[in-house]
Amino acid sequence: MPTFHSWQPALFAISFGVLAACGDASSDLNDQEPRIDPLMLDFAARPSYLPDHFIALTFDDVPDWNHTARVLDVLNEKNVTATFFINTSNWSNVPTEAPMQELIRRMAREGHELGNHTARHPHLGALSAADIEHEIATVERLTAQILGPAAPPLNLVRAPYGEPYRDHVPGFPTPEFEKVASVVARHGVHIGWAIDAFDYTCPDAACVTNNVMQRVDAGAYGIVLMHGVYAATVDALPSLIDTLRDRGFVLGTVEDAVEARYGASSRELVGR
Ligand SMILES: [Zn+2]
């Protein structure tokens, strides 16, 4: 389980109300025990809090003009609920493109979960805290405008490239992680993945399917990272869903995983 040193307790008290009382910013860092667990589902290939037959499909970088609608068609046909991590100025320009706004409405209308993938898909570690806040808040604001009063609060967040949440290495937490996580914690639960489809490297459907099933065959389960903007992904999706079900996997959602990890929804955890 990832942990923090608590040398910025005030920043994390927003998400972890009890922590302000246990932090002492003046203490010697070398004497600090890790004690803060940020709200996040990490990148473990076998998440201990999920049953080993659980899969949740996620689609990043949406919406786009060519493939996102087809992803929705397949999910509808296969009766799968997925999670879409939205950029508002990446493969399309949501603020000015009405059909892209309609795709976001369609995702919500068809029961899918919406997550925040930042407005422009930057490397967040390179930005100031204020610019990170702007990237996340922009998607929240636009989505709320598009979906109206019933808009979900977008309390699922995935940083572009998973950065810097993937840096669970000696030396963690890095300064970049402290900076990014302190902003993200005000908005949502950060969502990693167990299985990367590497679909952005794939020329065809077989490549996407093989990338996923190789990891499944090696024992991985949980959240699957794909993108809703590639033909190979869309082409792989129907048979991939069938294959996973044939293997006994149950297709759940990211919120199911959050509930399993924390015993509460992302909305309850973030407290909005
Ligand atoms: Zn992305």
PDB file of C-alpha atoms and ligand atoms in Angstrom:
ATOM      1  CA  MET A   1       0.000   0.000   0.000  1.00  0.00           C
ATOM      2  CA  PRO A   2       1.515   3.362  -0.975  1.00  0.00           C
ATOM      3  CA  THR A   3       2.184   5.753   1.840  1.00  0.00           C
ATOM      4  CA  PHE A   4       3.213   9.364   2.283  1.00  0.00           C
ATOM      5  CA  HIS A   5       5.440  11.176   4.631  1.00  0.00           C
ATOM      6  CA  SER A   6       3.245  13.737   6.294  1.00  0.00           C
ATOM      7  CA  TRP A   7       5.313  16.836   5.858  1.00  0.00           C
ATOM      8  CA  GLN A   8       2.443  18.585   4.135  1.00  0.00           C
ATOM      9  CA  PRO A   9      -0.365  17.525   6.457  1.00  0.00           C
ATOM     10  CA  ALA A  10      -2.549  20.547   5.816  1.00  0.00           C
ATOM     11  CA  LEU A  11      -2.815  19.807   2.123  1.00  0.00           C
ATOM     12  CA  PHE A  12      -4.057  16.289   2.687  1.00  0.00           C
ATOM     13  CA  ALA A  13      -6.346  17.114   5.554  1.00  0.00           C
ATOM     14  CA  ILE A  14      -8.935  17.991   2.932  1.00  0.00           C
ATOM     15  CA  SER A  15      -9.305  14.356   2.031  1.00  0.00           C
ATOM     16  CA  PHE A  16      -8.151  12.887   5.299  1.00  0.00           C
ATOM     17  CA  GLY A  17      -9.830  14.846   8.045  1.00  0.00           C
ATOM     18  CA  VAL A  18      -8.079  13.071  10.894  1.00  0.00           C
ATOM     19  CA  LEU A  19      -4.602  13.701   9.617  1.00  0.00           C
ATOM     20  CA  ALA A  20      -4.177  17.314  10.576  1.00  0.00           C
ATOM     21  CA  ALA A  21      -3.958  16.206  14.181  1.00  0.00           C
ATOM     22  CA  CYS A  22      -1.118  13.748  13.652  1.00  0.00           C
ATOM     23  CA  GLY A  23       1.194  15.757  11.410  1.00  0.00           C
ATOM     24  CA  ASP A  24       3.978  17.949  12.720  1.00  0.00           C
ATOM     25  CA  ALA A  25       5.501  19.939   9.908  1.00  0.00           C
ATOM     26  CA  SER A  26       8.475  20.941  12.044  1.00  0.00           C
ATOM     27  CA  SER A  27       9.609  17.388  12.722  1.00  0.00           C
ATOM     28  CA  ASP A  28      12.794  16.012  11.252  1.00  0.00           C
ATOM     29  CA  LEU A  29      11.747  14.297   8.025  1.00  0.00           C
ATOM     30  CA  ASN A  30      14.137  11.444   8.730  1.00  0.00           C
ATOM     31  CA  ASP A  31      12.212  10.589  11.845  1.00  0.00           C
ATOM     32  CA  GLN A  32       8.818  10.582  10.166  1.00  0.00           C
ATOM     33  CA  GLU A  33       7.013   7.313   9.760  1.00  0.00           C
ATOM     34  CA  PRO A  34       4.964   7.067   6.563  1.00  0.00           C
ATOM     35  CA  ARG A  35       1.430   7.609   7.703  1.00  0.00           C
ATOM     36  CA  ILE A  36      -0.665   9.117   4.941  1.00  0.00           C
ATOM     37  CA  ASP A  37      -2.365   6.931   2.377  1.00  0.00           C
ATOM     38  CA  PRO A  38      -3.617   9.115  -0.478  1.00  0.00           C
ATOM     39  CA  LEU A  39      -6.935   8.244  -2.063  1.00  0.00           C
ATOM     40  CA  MET A  40      -5.845   6.053  -4.917  1.00  0.00           C
ATOM     41  CA  LEU A  41      -6.157   2.721  -6.631  1.00  0.00           C
ATOM     42  CA  ASP A  42      -2.585   1.875  -7.517  1.00  0.00           C
ATOM     43  CA  PHE A  43      -0.996  -0.176 -10.298  1.00  0.00           C
ATOM     44  CA  ALA A  44      -0.857  -3.602  -8.687  1.00  0.00           C
ATOM     45  CA  ALA A  45      -1.424  -6.399 -11.207  1.00  0.00           C
ATOM     46  CA  ARG A  46      -3.353  -8.390  -8.591  1.00  0.00           C
ATOM     47  CA  PRO A  47      -5.222  -5.896  -6.380  1.00  0.00           C
ATOM     48  CA  SER A  48      -5.709  -7.588  -3.022  1.00  0.00           C
ATOM     49  CA  TYR A  49      -9.073  -5.914  -2.384  1.00  0.00           C
ATOM     50  CA  LEU A  50     -10.706  -7.286  -5.541  1.00  0.00           C
ATOM     51  CA  PRO A  51     -11.806 -10.815  -6.395  1.00  0.00           C
ATOM     52  CA  ASP A  52      -9.518 -12.409  -8.968  1.00  0.00           C
ATOM     53  CA  HIS A  53     -12.316 -12.649 -11.514  1.00  0.00           C
ATOM     54  CA  PHE A  54     -12.973  -8.882 -11.547  1.00  0.00           C
ATOM     55  CA  ILE A  55     -12.266  -6.703 -14.596  1.00  0.00           C
ATOM     56  CA  ALA A  56     -13.172  -3.041 -15.123  1.00  0.00           C
ATOM     57  CA  LEU A  57     -12.696  -1.500 -18.564  1.00  0.00           C
ATOM     58  CA  THR A  58     -11.494   2.098 -18.785  1.00  0.00           C
ATOM     59  CA  PHE A  59     -11.109   4.297 -21.859  1.00  0.00           C
ATOM     60  CA  ASP A  60      -8.815   7.313 -21.724  1.00  0.00           C
ATOM     61  CA  ASP A  61      -8.333  10.419 -23.891  1.00  0.00           C
ATOM     62  CA  VAL A  62     -11.984  10.605 -24.960  1.00  0.00           C
ATOM     63  CA  PRO A  63     -13.927  11.947 -26.726  1.00  0.00           C
ATOM     64  CA  ASP A  64     -12.746  11.791 -30.319  1.00  0.00           C
ATOM     65  CA  TRP A  65     -14.530  12.092 -33.655  1.00  0.00           C
ATOM     66  CA  ASN A  66     -13.825   8.633 -35.057  1.00  0.00           C
ATOM     67  CA  HIS A  67     -13.767   5.932 -32.408  1.00  0.00           C
ATOM     68  CA  THR A  68     -15.393   6.944 -29.127  1.00  0.00           C
ATOM     69  CA  ALA A  69     -18.917   6.544 -30.496  1.00  0.00           C
ATOM     70  CA  ARG A  70     -18.018   3.055 -31.718  1.00  0.00           C
ATOM     71  CA  VAL A  71     -16.713   2.140 -28.275  1.00  0.00           C
ATOM     72  CA  LEU A  72     -20.073   3.202 -26.874  1.00  0.00           C
ATOM     73  CA  ASP A  73     -21.866   1.133 -29.523  1.00  0.00           C
ATOM     74  CA  VAL A  74     -19.924  -2.003 -28.542  1.00  0.00           C
ATOM     75  CA  LEU A  75     -20.425  -1.475 -24.815  1.00  0.00           C
ATOM     76  CA  ASN A  76     -24.133  -1.014 -25.433  1.00  0.00           C
ATOM     77  CA  GLU A  77     -24.325  -4.144 -27.566  1.00  0.00           C
ATOM     78  CA  LYS A  78     -22.401  -6.180 -24.973  1.00  0.00           C
ATOM     79  CA  ASN A  79     -24.198  -4.643 -21.993  1.00  0.00           C
ATOM     80  CA  VAL A  80     -20.973  -3.480 -20.347  1.00  0.00           C
ATOM     81  CA  THR A  81     -20.642  -0.421 -18.113  1.00  0.00           C
ATOM     82  CA  ALA A  82     -17.223   1.225 -18.417  1.00  0.00           C
ATOM     83  CA  THR A  83     -15.380   4.308 -17.228  1.00  0.00           C
ATOM     84  CA  PHE A  84     -14.348   7.113 -19.575  1.00  0.00           C
ATOM     85  CA  PHE A  85     -11.504   9.416 -18.572  1.00  0.00           C
ATOM     86  CA  ILE A  86     -12.176  12.673 -20.357  1.00  0.00           C
ATOM     87  CA  ASN A  87      -9.864  15.221 -21.916  1.00  0.00           C
ATOM     88  CA  THR A  88     -11.584  18.372 -23.144  1.00  0.00           C
ATOM     89  CA  SER A  89      -8.807  19.584 -25.467  1.00  0.00           C
ATOM     90  CA  ASN A  90      -6.865  16.589 -26.707  1.00  0.00           C
ATOM     91  CA  TRP A  91      -8.200  14.472 -29.587  1.00  0.00           C
ATOM     92  CA  SER A  92     -11.117  16.870 -29.875  1.00  0.00           C
ATOM     93  CA  ASN A  93     -12.000  20.312 -28.630  1.00  0.00           C
ATOM     94  CA  VAL A  94     -15.021  19.794 -26.441  1.00  0.00           C
ATOM     95  CA  PRO A  95     -15.724  23.472 -25.653  1.00  0.00           C
ATOM     96  CA  THR A  96     -16.421  24.307 -29.323  1.00  0.00           C
ATOM     97  CA  GLU A  97     -17.524  20.980 -30.820  1.00  0.00           C
ATOM     98  CA  ALA A  98     -21.161  20.159 -30.179  1.00  0.00           C
ATOM     99  CA  PRO A  99     -20.905  16.510 -31.309  1.00  0.00           C
ATOM    100  CA  MET A 100     -18.195  15.925 -28.707  1.00  0.00           C
ATOM    101  CA  GLN A 101     -20.413  17.449 -26.061  1.00  0.00           C
ATOM    102  CA  GLU A 102     -23.158  15.088 -27.204  1.00  0.00           C
ATOM    103  CA  LEU A 103     -20.788  12.112 -26.810  1.00  0.00           C
ATOM    104  CA  ILE A 104     -20.215  13.079 -23.185  1.00  0.00           C
ATOM    105  CA  ARG A 105     -23.983  13.310 -22.699  1.00  0.00           C
ATOM    106  CA  ARG A 106     -24.317   9.890 -24.302  1.00  0.00           C
ATOM    107  CA  MET A 107     -21.724   8.358 -21.945  1.00  0.00           C
ATOM    108  CA  ALA A 108     -23.697   9.614 -18.961  1.00  0.00           C
ATOM    109  CA  ARG A 109     -27.082   8.715 -20.450  1.00  0.00           C
ATOM    110  CA  GLU A 110     -25.969   5.148 -21.157  1.00  0.00           C
ATOM    111  CA  GLY A 111     -24.871   4.693 -17.561  1.00  0.00           C
ATOM    112  CA  HIS A 112     -21.107   4.866 -17.881  1.00  0.00           C
ATOM    113  CA  GLU A 113     -18.837   6.421 -15.306  1.00  0.00           C
ATOM    114  CA  LEU A 114     -17.069   9.660 -16.189  1.00  0.00           C
ATOM    115  CA  GLY A 115     -13.606  10.476 -14.932  1.00  0.00           C
ATOM    116  CA  ASN A 116     -11.245  13.425 -15.221  1.00  0.00           C
ATOM    117  CA  HIS A 117      -8.098  12.988 -17.354  1.00  0.00           C
ATOM    118  CA  THR A 118      -7.201  16.731 -17.405  1.00  0.00           C
ATOM    119  CA  ALA A 119      -8.091  19.266 -20.075  1.00  0.00           C
ATOM    120  CA  ARG A 120      -5.018  19.035 -22.301  1.00  0.00           C
ATOM    121  CA  HIS A 121      -3.226  15.809 -21.254  1.00  0.00           C
ATOM    122  CA  PRO A 122      -0.001  17.389 -19.952  1.00  0.00           C
ATOM    123  CA  HIS A 123       2.712  15.848 -17.812  1.00  0.00           C
ATOM    124  CA  LEU A 124       1.342  17.135 -14.525  1.00  0.00           C
ATOM    125  CA  GLY A 125       4.642  16.890 -12.682  1.00  0.00           C
ATOM    126  CA  ALA A 126       6.025  19.658 -14.886  1.00  0.00           C
ATOM    127  CA  LEU A 127       3.223  22.091 -14.016  1.00  0.00           C
ATOM    128  CA  SER A 128       2.716  24.437 -11.098  1.00  0.00           C
ATOM    129  CA  ALA A 129       0.090  23.523  -8.541  1.00  0.00           C
ATOM    130  CA  ALA A 130      -2.109  26.303  -9.907  1.00  0.00           C
ATOM    131  CA  ASP A 131      -1.845  24.957 -13.449  1.00  0.00           C
ATOM    132  CA  ILE A 132      -2.599  21.418 -12.265  1.00  0.00           C
ATOM    133  CA  GLU A 133      -5.677  22.769 -10.530  1.00  0.00           C
ATOM    134  CA  HIS A 134      -6.711  24.536 -13.739  1.00  0.00           C
ATOM    135  CA  GLU A 135      -6.291  21.367 -15.814  1.00  0.00           C
ATOM    136  CA  ILE A 136      -8.588  19.411 -13.517  1.00  0.00           C
ATOM    137  CA  ALA A 137     -11.085  22.159 -12.761  1.00  0.00           C
ATOM    138  CA  THR A 138     -11.559  22.916 -16.461  1.00  0.00           C
ATOM    139  CA  VAL A 139     -12.842  19.396 -17.139  1.00  0.00           C
ATOM    140  CA  GLU A 140     -15.113  19.578 -14.095  1.00  0.00           C
ATOM    141  CA  ARG A 141     -16.550  22.913 -15.209  1.00  0.00           C
ATOM    142  CA  LEU A 142     -17.123  21.942 -18.838  1.00  0.00           C
ATOM    143  CA  THR A 143     -18.660  18.602 -17.940  1.00  0.00           C
ATOM    144  CA  ALA A 144     -20.993  20.287 -15.487  1.00  0.00           C
ATOM    145  CA  GLN A 145     -22.024  22.767 -18.181  1.00  0.00           C
ATOM    146  CA  ILE A 146     -22.625  19.978 -20.700  1.00  0.00           C
ATOM    147  CA  LEU A 147     -24.533  17.657 -18.386  1.00  0.00           C
ATOM    148  CA  GLY A 148     -26.424  20.245 -16.378  1.00  0.00           C
ATOM    149  CA  PRO A 149     -27.703  19.904 -12.840  1.00  0.00           C
ATOM    150  CA  ALA A 150     -27.594  16.093 -12.908  1.00  0.00           C
ATOM    151  CA  ALA A 151     -23.891  16.068 -13.786  1.00  0.00           C
ATOM    152  CA  PRO A 152     -21.801  13.622 -11.781  1.00  0.00           C
ATOM    153  CA  PRO A 153     -19.005  15.261  -9.756  1.00  0.00           C
ATOM    154  CA  LEU A 154     -16.083  13.594 -11.607  1.00  0.00           C
ATOM    155  CA  ASN A 155     -14.463  12.287  -8.448  1.00  0.00           C
ATOM    156  CA  LEU A 156     -12.464   9.705 -10.395  1.00  0.00           C
ATOM    157  CA  VAL A 157      -9.198  11.206 -11.664  1.00  0.00           C
ATOM    158  CA  ARG A 158      -6.481   9.650 -13.780  1.00  0.00           C
ATOM    159  CA  ALA A 159      -3.383  11.731 -14.402  1.00  0.00           C
ATOM    160  CA  PRO A 160      -2.052  11.585 -17.969  1.00  0.00           C
ATOM    161  CA  TYR A 161       0.462   8.713 -18.307  1.00  0.00           C
ATOM    162  CA  GLY A 162      -0.396   7.811 -14.705  1.00  0.00           C
ATOM    163  CA  GLU A 163       2.283  10.327 -13.734  1.00  0.00           C
ATOM    164  CA  PRO A 164       3.649  10.715 -11.170  1.00  0.00           C
ATOM    165  CA  TYR A 165       1.576   8.068  -9.399  1.00  0.00           C
ATOM    166  CA  ARG A 166       3.532   5.239 -10.980  1.00  0.00           C
ATOM    167  CA  ASP A 167       6.769   6.260  -9.306  1.00  0.00           C
ATOM    168  CA  HIS A 168       6.411   3.780  -6.465  1.00  0.00           C
ATOM    169  CA  VAL A 169      10.145   3.242  -6.276  1.00  0.00           C
ATOM    170  CA  PRO A 170      12.833   3.892  -3.671  1.00  0.00           C
ATOM    171  CA  GLY A 171      12.725   7.604  -2.994  1.00  0.00           C
ATOM    172  CA  PHE A 172       8.943   7.740  -3.243  1.00  0.00           C
ATOM    173  CA  PRO A 173       7.142  10.026  -2.638  1.00  0.00           C
ATOM    174  CA  THR A 174       8.893  12.313  -5.069  1.00  0.00           C
ATOM    175  CA  PRO A 175       8.396  16.104  -4.904  1.00  0.00           C
ATOM    176  CA  GLU A 176       6.385  15.849  -8.117  1.00  0.00           C
ATOM    177  CA  PHE A 177       4.119  13.305  -6.518  1.00  0.00           C
ATOM    178  CA  GLU A 178       3.596  15.480  -3.454  1.00  0.00           C
ATOM    179  CA  LYS A 179       2.679  18.428  -5.675  1.00  0.00           C
ATOM    180  CA  VAL A 180       0.331  16.583  -8.012  1.00  0.00           C
ATOM    181  CA  ALA A 181      -1.318  14.398  -5.389  1.00  0.00           C
ATOM    182  CA  SER A 182      -2.024  17.337  -3.105  1.00  0.00           C
ATOM    183  CA  VAL A 183      -4.063  18.969  -5.881  1.00  0.00           C
ATOM    184  CA  VAL A 184      -5.729  15.797  -7.156  1.00  0.00           C
ATOM    185  CA  ALA A 185      -6.764  14.836  -3.614  1.00  0.00           C
ATOM    186  CA  ARG A 186      -9.057  17.847  -3.531  1.00  0.00           C
ATOM    187  CA  HIS A 187     -10.931  16.553  -6.589  1.00  0.00           C
ATOM    188  CA  GLY A 188     -10.995  12.803  -6.596  1.00  0.00           C
ATOM    189  CA  VAL A 189      -9.592   9.346  -6.102  1.00  0.00           C
ATOM    190  CA  HIS A 190      -6.650   8.703  -8.411  1.00  0.00           C
ATOM    191  CA  ILE A 191      -7.254   5.624 -10.533  1.00  0.00           C
ATOM    192  CA  GLY A 192      -4.333   3.513 -11.718  1.00  0.00           C
ATOM    193  CA  TRP A 193      -4.604   0.245 -13.587  1.00  0.00           C
ATOM    194  CA  ALA A 194      -3.675  -3.409 -13.298  1.00  0.00           C
ATOM    195  CA  ILE A 195      -3.527  -4.229 -17.005  1.00  0.00           C
ATOM    196  CA  ASP A 196      -2.235  -1.906 -19.732  1.00  0.00           C
ATOM    197  CA  ALA A 197      -3.540  -2.829 -23.182  1.00  0.00           C
ATOM    198  CA  PHE A 198      -0.783  -0.726 -24.802  1.00  0.00           C
ATOM    199  CA  ASP A 199      -3.371  -0.153 -27.521  1.00  0.00           C
ATOM    200  CA  TYR A 200      -1.623   3.040 -28.624  1.00  0.00           C
ATOM    201  CA  THR A 201       1.182   0.810 -29.951  1.00  0.00           C
ATOM    202  CA  CYS A 202      -1.115  -1.599 -31.763  1.00  0.00           C
ATOM    203  CA  PRO A 203      -1.696  -1.766 -35.526  1.00  0.00           C
ATOM    204  CA  ASP A 204      -4.645  -4.132 -35.205  1.00  0.00           C
ATOM    205  CA  ALA A 205      -7.166  -5.774 -32.922  1.00  0.00           C
ATOM    206  CA  ALA A 206      -5.168  -8.954 -32.371  1.00  0.00           C
ATOM    207  CA  CYS A 207      -2.365  -6.914 -30.837  1.00  0.00           C
ATOM    208  CA  VAL A 208      -4.727  -5.297 -28.302  1.00  0.00           C
ATOM    209  CA  THR A 209      -6.344  -8.604 -27.414  1.00  0.00           C
ATOM    210  CA  ASN A 210      -2.969 -10.325 -27.041  1.00  0.00           C
ATOM    211  CA  ASN A 211      -1.617  -7.549 -24.829  1.00  0.00           C
ATOM    212  CA  VAL A 212      -4.558  -7.871 -22.451  1.00  0.00           C
ATOM    213  CA  MET A 213      -4.859 -11.645 -22.458  1.00  0.00           C
ATOM    214  CA  GLN A 214      -1.116 -12.193 -21.934  1.00  0.00           C
ATOM    215  CA  ARG A 215      -1.403 -10.273 -18.675  1.00  0.00           C
ATOM    216  CA  VAL A 216      -4.629 -12.009 -17.727  1.00  0.00           C
ATOM    217  CA  ASP A 217      -2.987 -15.365 -18.400  1.00  0.00           C
ATOM    218  CA  ALA A 218      -0.144 -14.278 -16.109  1.00  0.00           C
ATOM    219  CA  GLY A 219      -2.662 -13.753 -13.315  1.00  0.00           C
ATOM    220  CA  ALA A 220      -3.490 -10.066 -13.597  1.00  0.00           C
ATOM    221  CA  TYR A 221      -7.011  -8.768 -12.962  1.00  0.00           C
ATOM    222  CA  GLY A 222      -8.695  -5.507 -12.018  1.00  0.00           C
ATOM    223  CA  ILE A 223      -8.726  -2.250 -13.966  1.00  0.00           C
ATOM    224  CA  VAL A 224      -7.796  -2.391 -17.670  1.00  0.00           C
ATOM    225  CA  LEU A 225      -6.319   0.700 -19.337  1.00  0.00           C
ATOM    226  CA  MET A 226      -7.391   1.269 -22.913  1.00  0.00           C
ATOM    227  CA  HIS A 227      -8.072   4.333 -25.042  1.00  0.00           C
ATOM    228  CA  GLY A 228     -11.294   5.290 -26.769  1.00  0.00           C
ATOM    229  CA  VAL A 229      -9.523   6.843 -29.711  1.00  0.00           C
ATOM    230  CA  TYR A 230      -7.961   3.985 -31.712  1.00  0.00           C
ATOM    231  CA  ALA A 231      -9.450   1.701 -34.367  1.00  0.00           C
ATOM    232  CA  ALA A 232      -7.501  -1.284 -33.022  1.00  0.00           C
ATOM    233  CA  THR A 233      -9.134  -0.865 -29.613  1.00  0.00           C
ATOM    234  CA  VAL A 234     -12.649  -0.697 -31.025  1.00  0.00           C
ATOM    235  CA  ASP A 235     -12.003  -3.651 -33.323  1.00  0.00           C
ATOM    236  CA  ALA A 236     -10.693  -5.753 -30.425  1.00  0.00           C
ATOM    237  CA  LEU A 237     -13.415  -4.872 -27.979  1.00  0.00           C
ATOM    238  CA  PRO A 238     -16.290  -7.248 -28.898  1.00  0.00           C
ATOM    239  CA  SER A 239     -14.222 -10.417 -28.871  1.00  0.00           C
ATOM    240  CA  LEU A 240     -12.145  -9.248 -25.911  1.00  0.00           C
ATOM    241  CA  ILE A 241     -15.298  -8.813 -23.837  1.00  0.00           C
ATOM    242  CA  ASP A 242     -16.558 -12.234 -24.938  1.00  0.00           C
ATOM    243  CA  THR A 243     -13.214 -13.882 -24.176  1.00  0.00           C
ATOM    244  CA  LEU A 244     -12.999 -12.358 -20.710  1.00  0.00           C
ATOM    245  CA  ARG A 245     -16.533 -13.487 -19.914  1.00  0.00           C
ATOM    246  CA  ASP A 246     -15.808 -16.960 -21.275  1.00  0.00           C
ATOM    247  CA  ARG A 247     -12.867 -17.120 -18.863  1.00  0.00           C
ATOM    248  CA  GLY A 248     -15.221 -16.377 -15.970  1.00  0.00           C
ATOM    249  CA  PHE A 249     -14.431 -12.707 -15.501  1.00  0.00           C
ATOM    250  CA  VAL A 250     -17.154 -10.379 -14.268  1.00  0.00           C
ATOM    251  CA  LEU A 251     -17.037  -6.927 -15.837  1.00  0.00           C
ATOM    252  CA  GLY A 252     -17.523  -4.346 -13.092  1.00  0.00           C
ATOM    253  CA  THR A 253     -16.680  -0.669 -12.878  1.00  0.00           C
ATOM    254  CA  VAL A 254     -14.032   1.550 -11.360  1.00  0.00           C
ATOM    255  CA  GLU A 255     -16.510   2.656  -8.710  1.00  0.00           C
ATOM    256  CA  ASP A 256     -16.970  -1.000  -7.790  1.00  0.00           C
ATOM    257  CA  ALA A 257     -13.210  -1.152  -7.265  1.00  0.00           C
ATOM    258  CA  VAL A 258     -13.196   2.056  -5.205  1.00  0.00           C
ATOM    259  CA  GLU A 259     -16.017   0.652  -3.066  1.00  0.00           C
ATOM    260  CA  ALA A 260     -14.088  -2.589  -2.599  1.00  0.00           C
ATOM    261  CA  ARG A 261     -10.900  -0.730  -1.652  1.00  0.00           C
ATOM    262  CA  TYR A 262     -12.402   1.932   0.608  1.00  0.00           C
ATOM    263  CA  GLY A 263     -15.924   0.818   1.517  1.00  0.00           C
ATOM    264  CA  ALA A 264     -17.309   4.040   0.071  1.00  0.00           C
ATOM    265  CA  SER A 265     -17.898   5.703  -3.280  1.00  0.00           C
ATOM    266  CA  SER A 266     -15.483   8.248  -4.708  1.00  0.00           C
ATOM    267  CA  ARG A 267     -18.090  10.919  -4.080  1.00  0.00           C
ATOM    268  CA  GLU A 268     -18.364   9.985  -0.408  1.00  0.00           C
ATOM    269  CA  LEU A 269     -14.582   9.810  -0.074  1.00  0.00           C
ATOM    270  CA  VAL A 270     -13.918  13.191  -1.606  1.00  0.00           C
ATOM    271  CA  GLY A 271     -16.795  14.647   0.360  1.00  0.00           C
ATOM    272  CA  ARG A 272     -18.571  16.740  -2.187  1.00  0.00           C
TER     273      ARG A 272
HETATM  274 ZN    ZN B   1      -4.222   9.591 -21.560  1.00  0.00          ZN
END
